[in-house]
Amino acid sequence: MPGIRLNRTKNAIIRSLPMHPRVMGVLRPIWEERGRPLKGRVFLNRFGKPYQDTRKANIPGGNPIKNQHATACQRAGIEDFTVHDWRHHWASYCVMAGIDLITIINMGGWKSLRMFQRYSSVSIDHMQESINRLS
């Protein structure tokens, strides 16, 4: 199964993760268009160059990924949602989908259950559905 390799992580641990089929469906045409490279970056800027690692450089005009995300949110009418919020969103949806916590923690790269708990939350609807399962 195709996966995603994370070479540069916050805690400096290289890891690979499985890729959801829908993500693969979006990324495969990009990969094929680029000649099916076996290494390199997936997302390129308008000049065909990889985005700079903003953790290590002061980029004129600000972080390009944050800027593009803000533009996309503005066009979609979404307010107060940052790039980092996707991590919280992903963790919460994994919990609500019933994925076990150990798997979510490993995929998300959290070092402890306590840190993971800061990232995940569940909706009121999910809590209601859960309580309704009691007989």
PDB file of C-alpha atoms in Angstrom:
ATOM      1  CA  MET A   1       0.000   0.000   0.000  1.00  0.00           C
ATOM      2  CA  PRO A   2       1.376   3.446  -0.869  1.00  0.00           C
ATOM      3  CA  GLY A   3       2.422   5.621   1.984  1.00  0.00           C
ATOM      4  CA  ILE A   4       3.828   8.975   2.924  1.00  0.00           C
ATOM      5  CA  ARG A   5       7.370   9.258   4.289  1.00  0.00           C
ATOM      6  CA  LEU A   6       7.985  12.069   6.748  1.00  0.00           C
ATOM      7  CA  ASN A   7      11.683  12.921   6.767  1.00  0.00           C
ATOM      8  CA  ARG A   8      11.504  16.142   8.772  1.00  0.00           C
ATOM      9  CA  THR A   9       9.252  16.034  11.786  1.00  0.00           C
ATOM     10  CA  LYS A  10       9.007  18.223  14.856  1.00  0.00           C
ATOM     11  CA  ASN A  11      10.532  15.526  17.065  1.00  0.00           C
ATOM     12  CA  ALA A  12      13.133  14.526  14.407  1.00  0.00           C
ATOM     13  CA  ILE A  13      11.779  10.979  14.042  1.00  0.00           C
ATOM     14  CA  ILE A  14      11.495   9.762  10.443  1.00  0.00           C
ATOM     15  CA  ARG A  15       8.333   7.760   9.926  1.00  0.00           C
ATOM     16  CA  SER A  16       6.083   6.410   7.188  1.00  0.00           C
ATOM     17  CA  LEU A  17       2.302   6.497   7.205  1.00  0.00           C
ATOM     18  CA  PRO A  18      -0.321   4.732   5.114  1.00  0.00           C
ATOM     19  CA  MET A  19      -2.148   6.867   2.582  1.00  0.00           C
ATOM     20  CA  HIS A  20      -5.945   6.948   2.311  1.00  0.00           C
ATOM     21  CA  PRO A  21      -7.163   5.861  -1.167  1.00  0.00           C
ATOM     22  CA  ARG A  22      -8.797   9.270  -1.766  1.00  0.00           C
ATOM     23  CA  VAL A  23      -5.513  11.041  -1.030  1.00  0.00           C
ATOM     24  CA  MET A  24      -3.760   8.655  -3.398  1.00  0.00           C
ATOM     25  CA  GLY A  25      -6.412   9.426  -6.029  1.00  0.00           C
ATOM     26  CA  VAL A  26      -5.600  13.139  -5.799  1.00  0.00           C
ATOM     27  CA  LEU A  27      -1.814  12.780  -5.649  1.00  0.00           C
ATOM     28  CA  ARG A  28      -1.336  10.033  -8.288  1.00  0.00           C
ATOM     29  CA  PRO A  29      -2.091  12.295 -11.295  1.00  0.00           C
ATOM     30  CA  ILE A  30       0.368  14.896  -9.960  1.00  0.00           C
ATOM     31  CA  TRP A  31       3.015  12.196  -9.541  1.00  0.00           C
ATOM     32  CA  GLU A  32       2.351  10.789 -13.022  1.00  0.00           C
ATOM     33  CA  GLU A  33       2.444  14.259 -14.600  1.00  0.00           C
ATOM     34  CA  ARG A  34       5.867  14.782 -13.049  1.00  0.00           C
ATOM     35  CA  GLY A  35       7.218  11.576 -14.618  1.00  0.00           C
ATOM     36  CA  ARG A  36       6.666   9.242 -11.647  1.00  0.00           C
ATOM     37  CA  PRO A  37       9.706  10.329  -9.623  1.00  0.00           C
ATOM     38  CA  LEU A  38      10.798   7.975  -6.849  1.00  0.00           C
ATOM     39  CA  LYS A  39      11.912  10.802  -4.572  1.00  0.00           C
ATOM     40  CA  GLY A  40      11.380  14.495  -4.103  1.00  0.00           C
ATOM     41  CA  ARG A  41       8.661  16.794  -2.886  1.00  0.00           C
ATOM     42  CA  VAL A  42       5.004  16.448  -3.778  1.00  0.00           C
ATOM     43  CA  PHE A  43       3.936  20.063  -3.536  1.00  0.00           C
ATOM     44  CA  LEU A  44       5.721  22.611  -5.677  1.00  0.00           C
ATOM     45  CA  ASN A  45       5.272  26.352  -5.995  1.00  0.00           C
ATOM     46  CA  ARG A  46       4.205  28.072  -9.202  1.00  0.00           C
ATOM     47  CA  PHE A  47       7.832  27.968 -10.411  1.00  0.00           C
ATOM     48  CA  GLY A  48       8.028  24.184 -10.024  1.00  0.00           C
ATOM     49  CA  LYS A  49      10.289  24.411  -6.977  1.00  0.00           C
ATOM     50  CA  PRO A  50       9.667  22.859  -3.550  1.00  0.00           C
ATOM     51  CA  TYR A  51       8.337  25.199  -0.900  1.00  0.00           C
ATOM     52  CA  GLN A  52      11.058  26.312   1.495  1.00  0.00           C
ATOM     53  CA  ASP A  53      11.147  24.841   4.967  1.00  0.00           C
ATOM     54  CA  THR A  54       9.885  27.849   6.883  1.00  0.00           C
ATOM     55  CA  ARG A  55      11.238  26.504  10.174  1.00  0.00           C
ATOM     56  CA  LYS A  56      14.753  27.316   9.029  1.00  0.00           C
ATOM     57  CA  ALA A  57      14.467  30.494   6.979  1.00  0.00           C
ATOM     58  CA  ASN A  58      12.942  33.932   7.144  1.00  0.00           C
ATOM     59  CA  ILE A  59      10.993  34.091   3.884  1.00  0.00           C
ATOM     60  CA  PRO A  60      10.090  37.469   2.381  1.00  0.00           C
ATOM     61  CA  GLY A  61       6.310  37.781   2.268  1.00  0.00           C
ATOM     62  CA  GLY A  62       5.752  35.225   5.005  1.00  0.00           C
ATOM     63  CA  ASN A  63       5.151  31.499   5.058  1.00  0.00           C
ATOM     64  CA  PRO A  64       3.859  30.506   1.581  1.00  0.00           C
ATOM     65  CA  ILE A  65       1.856  27.527   2.816  1.00  0.00           C
ATOM     66  CA  LYS A  66       0.152  29.574   5.536  1.00  0.00           C
ATOM     67  CA  ASN A  67      -0.540  32.322   3.003  1.00  0.00           C
ATOM     68  CA  GLN A  68      -2.087  29.893   0.492  1.00  0.00           C
ATOM     69  CA  HIS A  69      -4.140  28.258   3.231  1.00  0.00           C
ATOM     70  CA  ALA A  70      -5.429  31.648   4.407  1.00  0.00           C
ATOM     71  CA  THR A  71      -6.393  32.532   0.830  1.00  0.00           C
ATOM     72  CA  ALA A  72      -8.232  29.211   0.375  1.00  0.00           C
ATOM     73  CA  CYS A  73     -10.093  29.684   3.678  1.00  0.00           C
ATOM     74  CA  GLN A  74     -11.038  33.232   2.726  1.00  0.00           C
ATOM     75  CA  ARG A  75     -12.410  32.064  -0.649  1.00  0.00           C
ATOM     76  CA  ALA A  76     -14.395  29.317   1.094  1.00  0.00           C
ATOM     77  CA  GLY A  77     -15.751  31.720   3.720  1.00  0.00           C
ATOM     78  CA  ILE A  78     -13.971  29.884   6.560  1.00  0.00           C
ATOM     79  CA  GLU A  79     -12.836  32.044   9.445  1.00  0.00           C
ATOM     80  CA  ASP A  80     -10.328  31.389  12.227  1.00  0.00           C
ATOM     81  CA  PHE A  81      -8.882  28.115  10.853  1.00  0.00           C
ATOM     82  CA  THR A  82      -5.105  27.715  10.591  1.00  0.00           C
ATOM     83  CA  VAL A  83      -2.878  25.138   8.910  1.00  0.00           C
ATOM     84  CA  HIS A  84      -2.159  23.671  12.336  1.00  0.00           C
ATOM     85  CA  ASP A  85      -5.901  23.280  13.004  1.00  0.00           C
ATOM     86  CA  TRP A  86      -5.955  20.497  10.388  1.00  0.00           C
ATOM     87  CA  ARG A  87      -3.972  18.364  12.831  1.00  0.00           C
ATOM     88  CA  HIS A  88      -6.644  18.833  15.514  1.00  0.00           C
ATOM     89  CA  HIS A  89      -9.388  18.217  12.959  1.00  0.00           C
ATOM     90  CA  TRP A  90      -7.729  15.011  11.734  1.00  0.00           C
ATOM     91  CA  ALA A  91      -7.195  13.631  15.260  1.00  0.00           C
ATOM     92  CA  SER A  92     -10.799  14.356  16.261  1.00  0.00           C
ATOM     93  CA  TYR A  93     -12.242  12.706  13.170  1.00  0.00           C
ATOM     94  CA  CYS A  94     -10.054   9.637  13.713  1.00  0.00           C
ATOM     95  CA  VAL A  95     -11.438   9.314  17.249  1.00  0.00           C
ATOM     96  CA  MET A  96     -15.025   9.760  16.030  1.00  0.00           C
ATOM     97  CA  ALA A  97     -14.411   7.168  13.280  1.00  0.00           C
ATOM     98  CA  GLY A  98     -13.502   4.642  15.974  1.00  0.00           C
ATOM     99  CA  ILE A  99      -9.783   4.322  15.187  1.00  0.00           C
ATOM    100  CA  ASP A 100      -7.960   3.051  18.251  1.00  0.00           C
ATOM    101  CA  LEU A 101      -5.947   5.626  20.189  1.00  0.00           C
ATOM    102  CA  ILE A 102      -2.592   3.836  19.853  1.00  0.00           C
ATOM    103  CA  THR A 103      -2.871   3.914  16.057  1.00  0.00           C
ATOM    104  CA  ILE A 104      -3.869   7.594  16.022  1.00  0.00           C
ATOM    105  CA  ILE A 105      -1.028   8.504  18.405  1.00  0.00           C
ATOM    106  CA  ASN A 106       1.500   6.625  16.251  1.00  0.00           C
ATOM    107  CA  MET A 107       0.252   8.144  12.983  1.00  0.00           C
ATOM    108  CA  GLY A 108       0.149  11.624  14.492  1.00  0.00           C
ATOM    109  CA  GLY A 109       3.574  11.307  16.069  1.00  0.00           C
ATOM    110  CA  TRP A 110       2.498  12.241  19.584  1.00  0.00           C
ATOM    111  CA  LYS A 111       4.793  11.031  22.344  1.00  0.00           C
ATOM    112  CA  SER A 112       2.081  10.548  24.963  1.00  0.00           C
ATOM    113  CA  LEU A 113      -1.631  10.102  25.435  1.00  0.00           C
ATOM    114  CA  ARG A 114      -1.680  13.365  27.382  1.00  0.00           C
ATOM    115  CA  MET A 115      -0.310  15.353  24.421  1.00  0.00           C
ATOM    116  CA  PHE A 116      -2.734  13.620  22.068  1.00  0.00           C
ATOM    117  CA  GLN A 117      -5.644  14.603  24.309  1.00  0.00           C
ATOM    118  CA  ARG A 118      -4.793  18.265  23.743  1.00  0.00           C
ATOM    119  CA  TYR A 119      -5.318  17.734  20.023  1.00  0.00           C
ATOM    120  CA  SER A 120      -8.468  15.662  19.879  1.00  0.00           C
ATOM    121  CA  SER A 121     -12.027  16.490  20.757  1.00  0.00           C
ATOM    122  CA  VAL A 122     -15.351  15.021  19.768  1.00  0.00           C
ATOM    123  CA  SER A 123     -18.514  16.695  18.627  1.00  0.00           C
ATOM    124  CA  ILE A 124     -21.712  16.923  20.656  1.00  0.00           C
ATOM    125  CA  ASP A 125     -23.396  14.768  17.981  1.00  0.00           C
ATOM    126  CA  HIS A 126     -20.736  12.085  18.427  1.00  0.00           C
ATOM    127  CA  MET A 127     -21.219  12.121  22.205  1.00  0.00           C
ATOM    128  CA  GLN A 128     -24.997  11.827  21.740  1.00  0.00           C
ATOM    129  CA  GLU A 129     -24.601   8.893  19.334  1.00  0.00           C
ATOM    130  CA  SER A 130     -22.229   7.224  21.799  1.00  0.00           C
ATOM    131  CA  ILE A 131     -24.582   7.570  24.757  1.00  0.00           C
ATOM    132  CA  ASN A 132     -27.505   6.334  22.618  1.00  0.00           C
ATOM    133  CA  ARG A 133     -25.665   3.017  22.114  1.00  0.00           C
ATOM    134  CA  LEU A 134     -26.259   2.158  25.773  1.00  0.00           C
ATOM    135  CA  SER A 135     -29.246  -0.107  26.181  1.00  0.00           C
TER     136      SER A 135
END
